[in-house]
JSON list of C-alpha atoms in Angstrom, two decimals:
[
{"chain": "A", "resi": 1, "resn": "MET", "atom": "CA", "xyz": [22.73, -43.29, 28.48]},
{"chain": "A", "resi": 2, "resn": "ALA", "atom": "CA", "xyz": [20.02, -40.41, 28.50]},
{"chain": "A", "resi": 3, "resn": "LEU", "atom": "CA", "xyz": [20.74, -36.99, 27.06]},
{"chain": "A", "resi": 4, "resn": "ARG", "atom": "CA", "xyz": [19.88, -34.39, 29.28]},
{"chain": "A", "resi": 5, "resn": "LEU", "atom": "CA", "xyz": [19.32, -30.93, 27.97]},
{"chain": "A", "resi": 6, "resn": "VAL", "atom": "CA", "xyz": [21.15, -27.41, 29.37]},
{"chain": "A", "resi": 7, "resn": "THR", "atom": "CA", "xyz": [19.73, -24.38, 29.97]},
{"chain": "A", "resi": 8, "resn": "THR", "atom": "CA", "xyz": [21.24, -21.36, 29.94]},
{"chain": "A", "resi": 9, "resn": "GLY", "atom": "CA", "xyz": [19.07, -19.89, 31.99]},
{"chain": "A", "resi": 10, "resn": "LEU", "atom": "CA", "xyz": [18.75, -16.78, 29.50]},
{"chain": "A", "resi": 11, "resn": "ARG", "atom": "CA", "xyz": [15.26, -15.45, 29.09]},
{"chain": "A", "resi": 12, "resn": "THR", "atom": "CA", "xyz": [13.99, -15.40, 25.39]},
{"chain": "A", "resi": 13, "resn": "ILE", "atom": "CA", "xyz": [11.11, -13.59, 23.98]},
{"chain": "A", "resi": 14, "resn": "ASP", "atom": "CA", "xyz": [8.98, -15.60, 21.74]},
{"chain": "A", "resi": 15, "resn": "THR", "atom": "CA", "xyz": [8.22, -13.09, 19.11]},
{"chain": "A", "resi": 16, "resn": "ARG", "atom": "CA", "xyz": [5.59, -14.94, 16.91]},
{"chain": "A", "resi": 17, "resn": "ARG", "atom": "CA", "xyz": [3.34, -14.45, 20.00]},
{"chain": "A", "resi": 18, "resn": "LEU", "atom": "CA", "xyz": [3.51, -10.41, 19.75]},
{"chain": "A", "resi": 19, "resn": "LYS", "atom": "CA", "xyz": [1.01, -8.54, 17.93]},
{"chain": "A", "resi": 20, "resn": "PRO", "atom": "CA", "xyz": [1.64, -5.91, 15.93]},
{"chain": "A", "resi": 21, "resn": "MET", "atom": "CA", "xyz": [0.48, -2.88, 16.55]},
{"chain": "A", "resi": 22, "resn": "ALA", "atom": "CA", "xyz": [-2.70, -1.57, 15.33]},
{"chain": "A", "resi": 23, "resn": "LYS", "atom": "CA", "xyz": [-3.31, 0.34, 12.13]},
{"chain": "A", "resi": 24, "resn": "LYS", "atom": "CA", "xyz": [-4.98, 3.40, 12.44]},
{"chain": "A", "resi": 25, "resn": "ALA", "atom": "CA", "xyz": [-6.07, 5.23, 9.82]},
{"chain": "A", "resi": 26, "resn": "ASP", "atom": "CA", "xyz": [-5.75, 8.84, 8.78]},
{"chain": "A", "resi": 27, "resn": "GLY", "atom": "CA", "xyz": [-8.83, 10.58, 8.83]},
{"chain": "A", "resi": 28, "resn": "HIS", "atom": "CA", "xyz": [-8.39, 12.18, 5.28]},
{"chain": "A", "resi": 29, "resn": "TYR", "atom": "CA", "xyz": [-9.06, 8.72, 3.91]},
{"chain": "A", "resi": 30, "resn": "GLN", "atom": "CA", "xyz": [-12.44, 8.33, 5.66]},
{"chain": "A", "resi": 31, "resn": "THR", "atom": "CA", "xyz": [-14.02, 11.60, 4.17]},
{"chain": "A", "resi": 32, "resn": "PRO", "atom": "CA", "xyz": [-16.63, 12.11, 1.51]},
{"chain": "A", "resi": 33, "resn": "GLU", "atom": "CA", "xyz": [-14.31, 14.08, -0.51]},
{"chain": "A", "resi": 34, "resn": "HIS", "atom": "CA", "xyz": [-11.67, 11.32, -0.55]},
{"chain": "A", "resi": 35, "resn": "LYS", "atom": "CA", "xyz": [-14.07, 8.69, -1.32]},
{"chain": "A", "resi": 36, "resn": "GLN", "atom": "CA", "xyz": [-15.67, 10.69, -4.31]},
{"chain": "A", "resi": 37, "resn": "TRP", "atom": "CA", "xyz": [-11.91, 11.55, -5.80]},
{"chain": "A", "resi": 38, "resn": "ARG", "atom": "CA", "xyz": [-11.01, 7.64, -5.27]},
{"chain": "A", "resi": 39, "resn": "ALA", "atom": "CA", "xyz": [-13.66, 6.80, -7.61]},
{"chain": "A", "resi": 40, "resn": "SER", "atom": "CA", "xyz": [-13.20, 9.12, -9.95]},
{"chain": "A", "resi": 41, "resn": "VAL", "atom": "CA", "xyz": [-9.49, 8.19, -10.32]},
{"chain": "A", "resi": 42, "resn": "ILE", "atom": "CA", "xyz": [-10.92, 4.47, -10.61]},
{"chain": "A", "resi": 43, "resn": "GLU", "atom": "CA", "xyz": [-13.33, 5.31, -13.04]},
{"chain": "A", "resi": 44, "resn": "ARG", "atom": "CA", "xyz": [-11.02, 7.55, -15.27]},
{"chain": "A", "resi": 45, "resn": "ALA", "atom": "CA", "xyz": [-8.84, 3.94, -15.60]},
{"chain": "A", "resi": 46, "resn": "GLY", "atom": "CA", "xyz": [-11.67, 1.71, -16.36]},
{"chain": "A", "resi": 47, "resn": "GLY", "atom": "CA", "xyz": [-11.22, -0.06, -13.27]},
{"chain": "A", "resi": 48, "resn": "ARG", "atom": "CA", "xyz": [-7.57, -0.95, -14.71]},
{"chain": "A", "resi": 49, "resn": "CYS", "atom": "CA", "xyz": [-4.26, -0.81, -13.22]},
{"chain": "A", "resi": 50, "resn": "GLU", "atom": "CA", "xyz": [-2.31, 2.31, -14.85]},
{"chain": "A", "resi": 51, "resn": "ALA", "atom": "CA", "xyz": [0.93, 0.98, -14.11]},
{"chain": "A", "resi": 52, "resn": "LEU", "atom": "CA", "xyz": [3.92, -0.12, -16.85]},
{"chain": "A", "resi": 53, "resn": "THR", "atom": "CA", "xyz": [5.39, -3.49, -16.85]},
{"chain": "A", "resi": 54, "resn": "ILE", "atom": "CA", "xyz": [9.00, -3.85, -17.38]},
{"chain": "A", "resi": 55, "resn": "ASP", "atom": "CA", "xyz": [8.25, -4.39, -21.36]},
{"chain": "A", "resi": 56, "resn": "GLY", "atom": "CA", "xyz": [6.45, -1.24, -21.52]},
{"chain": "A", "resi": 57, "resn": "LYS", "atom": "CA", "xyz": [2.97, -2.69, -21.31]},
{"chain": "A", "resi": 58, "resn": "ARG", "atom": "CA", "xyz": [-0.02, -1.59, -19.39]},
{"chain": "A", "resi": 59, "resn": "CYS", "atom": "CA", "xyz": [-0.45, -4.17, -15.99]},
{"chain": "A", "resi": 60, "resn": "ARG", "atom": "CA", "xyz": [-3.50, -6.15, -16.88]},
{"chain": "A", "resi": 61, "resn": "LYS", "atom": "CA", "xyz": [-4.87, -6.39, -13.38]},
{"chain": "A", "resi": 62, "resn": "ALA", "atom": "CA", "xyz": [-8.28, -4.66, -13.00]},
{"chain": "A", "resi": 63, "resn": "ALA", "atom": "CA", "xyz": [-11.53, -4.46, -10.82]},
{"chain": "A", "resi": 64, "resn": "PRO", "atom": "CA", "xyz": [-13.39, -6.59, -9.73]},
{"chain": "A", "resi": 65, "resn": "ASP", "atom": "CA", "xyz": [-10.96, -9.45, -10.14]},
{"chain": "A", "resi": 66, "resn": "HIS", "atom": "CA", "xyz": [-8.16, -7.26, -8.44]},
{"chain": "A", "resi": 67, "resn": "ARG", "atom": "CA", "xyz": [-8.51, -4.93, -5.64]},
{"chain": "A", "resi": 68, "resn": "MET", "atom": "CA", "xyz": [-7.81, -1.38, -7.14]},
{"chain": "A", "resi": 69, "resn": "PHE", "atom": "CA", "xyz": [-5.93, 1.34, -5.29]},
{"chain": "A", "resi": 70, "resn": "ALA", "atom": "CA", "xyz": [-6.24, 5.65, -5.76]},
{"chain": "A", "resi": 71, "resn": "ASP", "atom": "CA", "xyz": [-3.17, 6.09, -5.73]},
{"chain": "A", "resi": 72, "resn": "HIS", "atom": "CA", "xyz": [-1.45, 9.71, -5.50]},
{"chain": "A", "resi": 73, "resn": "LYS", "atom": "CA", "xyz": [1.31, 10.20, -8.01]},
{"chain": "A", "resi": 74, "resn": "VAL", "atom": "CA", "xyz": [2.68, 12.99, -5.32]},
{"chain": "A", "resi": 75, "resn": "GLU", "atom": "CA", "xyz": [1.95, 11.60, -2.04]},
{"chain": "A", "resi": 76, "resn": "ILE", "atom": "CA", "xyz": [0.15, 13.99, 0.56]},
{"chain": "A", "resi": 77, "resn": "LYS", "atom": "CA", "xyz": [3.14, 13.65, 2.55]},
{"chain": "A", "resi": 78, "resn": "ASP", "atom": "CA", "xyz": [5.58, 15.21, -0.17]},
{"chain": "A", "resi": 79, "resn": "GLY", "atom": "CA", "xyz": [3.16, 18.09, -1.08]},
{"chain": "A", "resi": 80, "resn": "GLY", "atom": "CA", "xyz": [1.04, 16.50, -3.43]},
{"chain": "A", "resi": 81, "resn": "ALA", "atom": "CA", "xyz": [-2.66, 17.98, -3.70]},
{"chain": "A", "resi": 82, "resn": "PRO", "atom": "CA", "xyz": [-5.33, 15.47, -1.93]},
{"chain": "A", "resi": 83, "resn": "PHE", "atom": "CA", "xyz": [-8.34, 15.99, -4.36]},
{"chain": "A", "resi": 84, "resn": "ASP", "atom": "CA", "xyz": [-6.74, 16.81, -7.43]},
{"chain": "A", "resi": 85, "resn": "LEU", "atom": "CA", "xyz": [-7.46, 14.56, -10.28]},
{"chain": "A", "resi": 86, "resn": "ASP", "atom": "CA", "xyz": [-4.01, 15.06, -12.09]},
{"chain": "A", "resi": 87, "resn": "ASN", "atom": "CA", "xyz": [-2.34, 13.83, -8.95]},
{"chain": "A", "resi": 88, "resn": "GLY", "atom": "CA", "xyz": [-4.29, 10.14, -8.75]},
{"chain": "A", "resi": 89, "resn": "GLN", "atom": "CA", "xyz": [-3.51, 6.73, -10.60]},
{"chain": "A", "resi": 90, "resn": "CYS", "atom": "CA", "xyz": [-5.53, 3.79, -10.66]},
{"chain": "A", "resi": 91, "resn": "LEU", "atom": "CA", "xyz": [-2.59, 0.99, -9.20]},
{"chain": "A", "resi": 92, "resn": "CYS", "atom": "CA", "xyz": [-3.27, -2.86, -8.46]},
{"chain": "A", "resi": 93, "resn": "GLY", "atom": "CA", "xyz": [-2.02, -3.80, -5.14]},
{"chain": "A", "resi": 94, "resn": "GLN", "atom": "CA", "xyz": [1.46, -5.20, -6.19]},
{"chain": "A", "resi": 95, "resn": "HIS", "atom": "CA", "xyz": [2.23, -1.60, -7.75]},
{"chain": "A", "resi": 96, "resn": "HIS", "atom": "CA", "xyz": [1.04, 0.34, -5.23]},
{"chain": "A", "resi": 97, "resn": "SER", "atom": "CA", "xyz": [3.10, -1.21, -2.81]},
{"chain": "A", "resi": 98, "resn": "LEU", "atom": "CA", "xyz": [5.93, -0.87, -5.25]},
{"chain": "A", "resi": 99, "resn": "LYS", "atom": "CA", "xyz": [4.99, 2.46, -5.45]},
{"chain": "A", "resi": 100, "resn": "THR", "atom": "CA", "xyz": [4.37, 3.43, -1.74]},
{"chain": "A", "resi": 101, "resn": "ALA", "atom": "CA", "xyz": [7.52, 1.49, -0.91]},
{"chain": "A", "resi": 102, "resn": "GLN", "atom": "CA", "xyz": [9.65, 3.56, -3.03]},
{"chain": "A", "resi": 103, "resn": "ALA", "atom": "CA", "xyz": [8.24, 6.97, -2.17]},
{"chain": "A", "resi": 104, "resn": "ARG", "atom": "CA", "xyz": [9.20, 6.16, 1.89]},
{"chain": "A", "resi": 105, "resn": "ALA", "atom": "CA", "xyz": [12.68, 5.14, 0.68]},
{"chain": "A", "resi": 106, "resn": "ALA", "atom": "CA", "xyz": [13.20, 8.38, -0.66]},
{"chain": "A", "resi": 107, "resn": "ARG", "atom": "CA", "xyz": [12.06, 10.58, 1.64]},
{"chain": "A", "resi": 108, "resn": "ARG", "atom": "CA", "xyz": [14.55, 9.08, 4.25]}
]
C-alpha cells in the first residue's frame, strides 16, 4: 500500500530565502576625521587587541592576522566623544562584538 502525503492547505514562508535588510553605514564612519582617529587608536595599541581575558591577561589577537576595530569605549549613541583618543580602544572582532552587544543590551 502506498503512503499519501496529507497537505493542510496552510501556506508557509521559507525564511531561508528571505534576504536580510541591506546594511547602511553611518556617514560618520566614512569621514576623514574618523579614519584618522581609527588609525591612531589602532597604532597606539600596537595593532593588538586591548581587551583583557578572564585571567586578566591582554588578548593575543593582533593585526595583520586578525581584523582590528577602533571601538568607542562610550558609544557615540550614549554620548561618547567621536574623535577623542581617550574614548578609543583597539579590539579584535570577537571582543568588539561582545562589547557592542553588551552596550546595546544596557541601552534597552
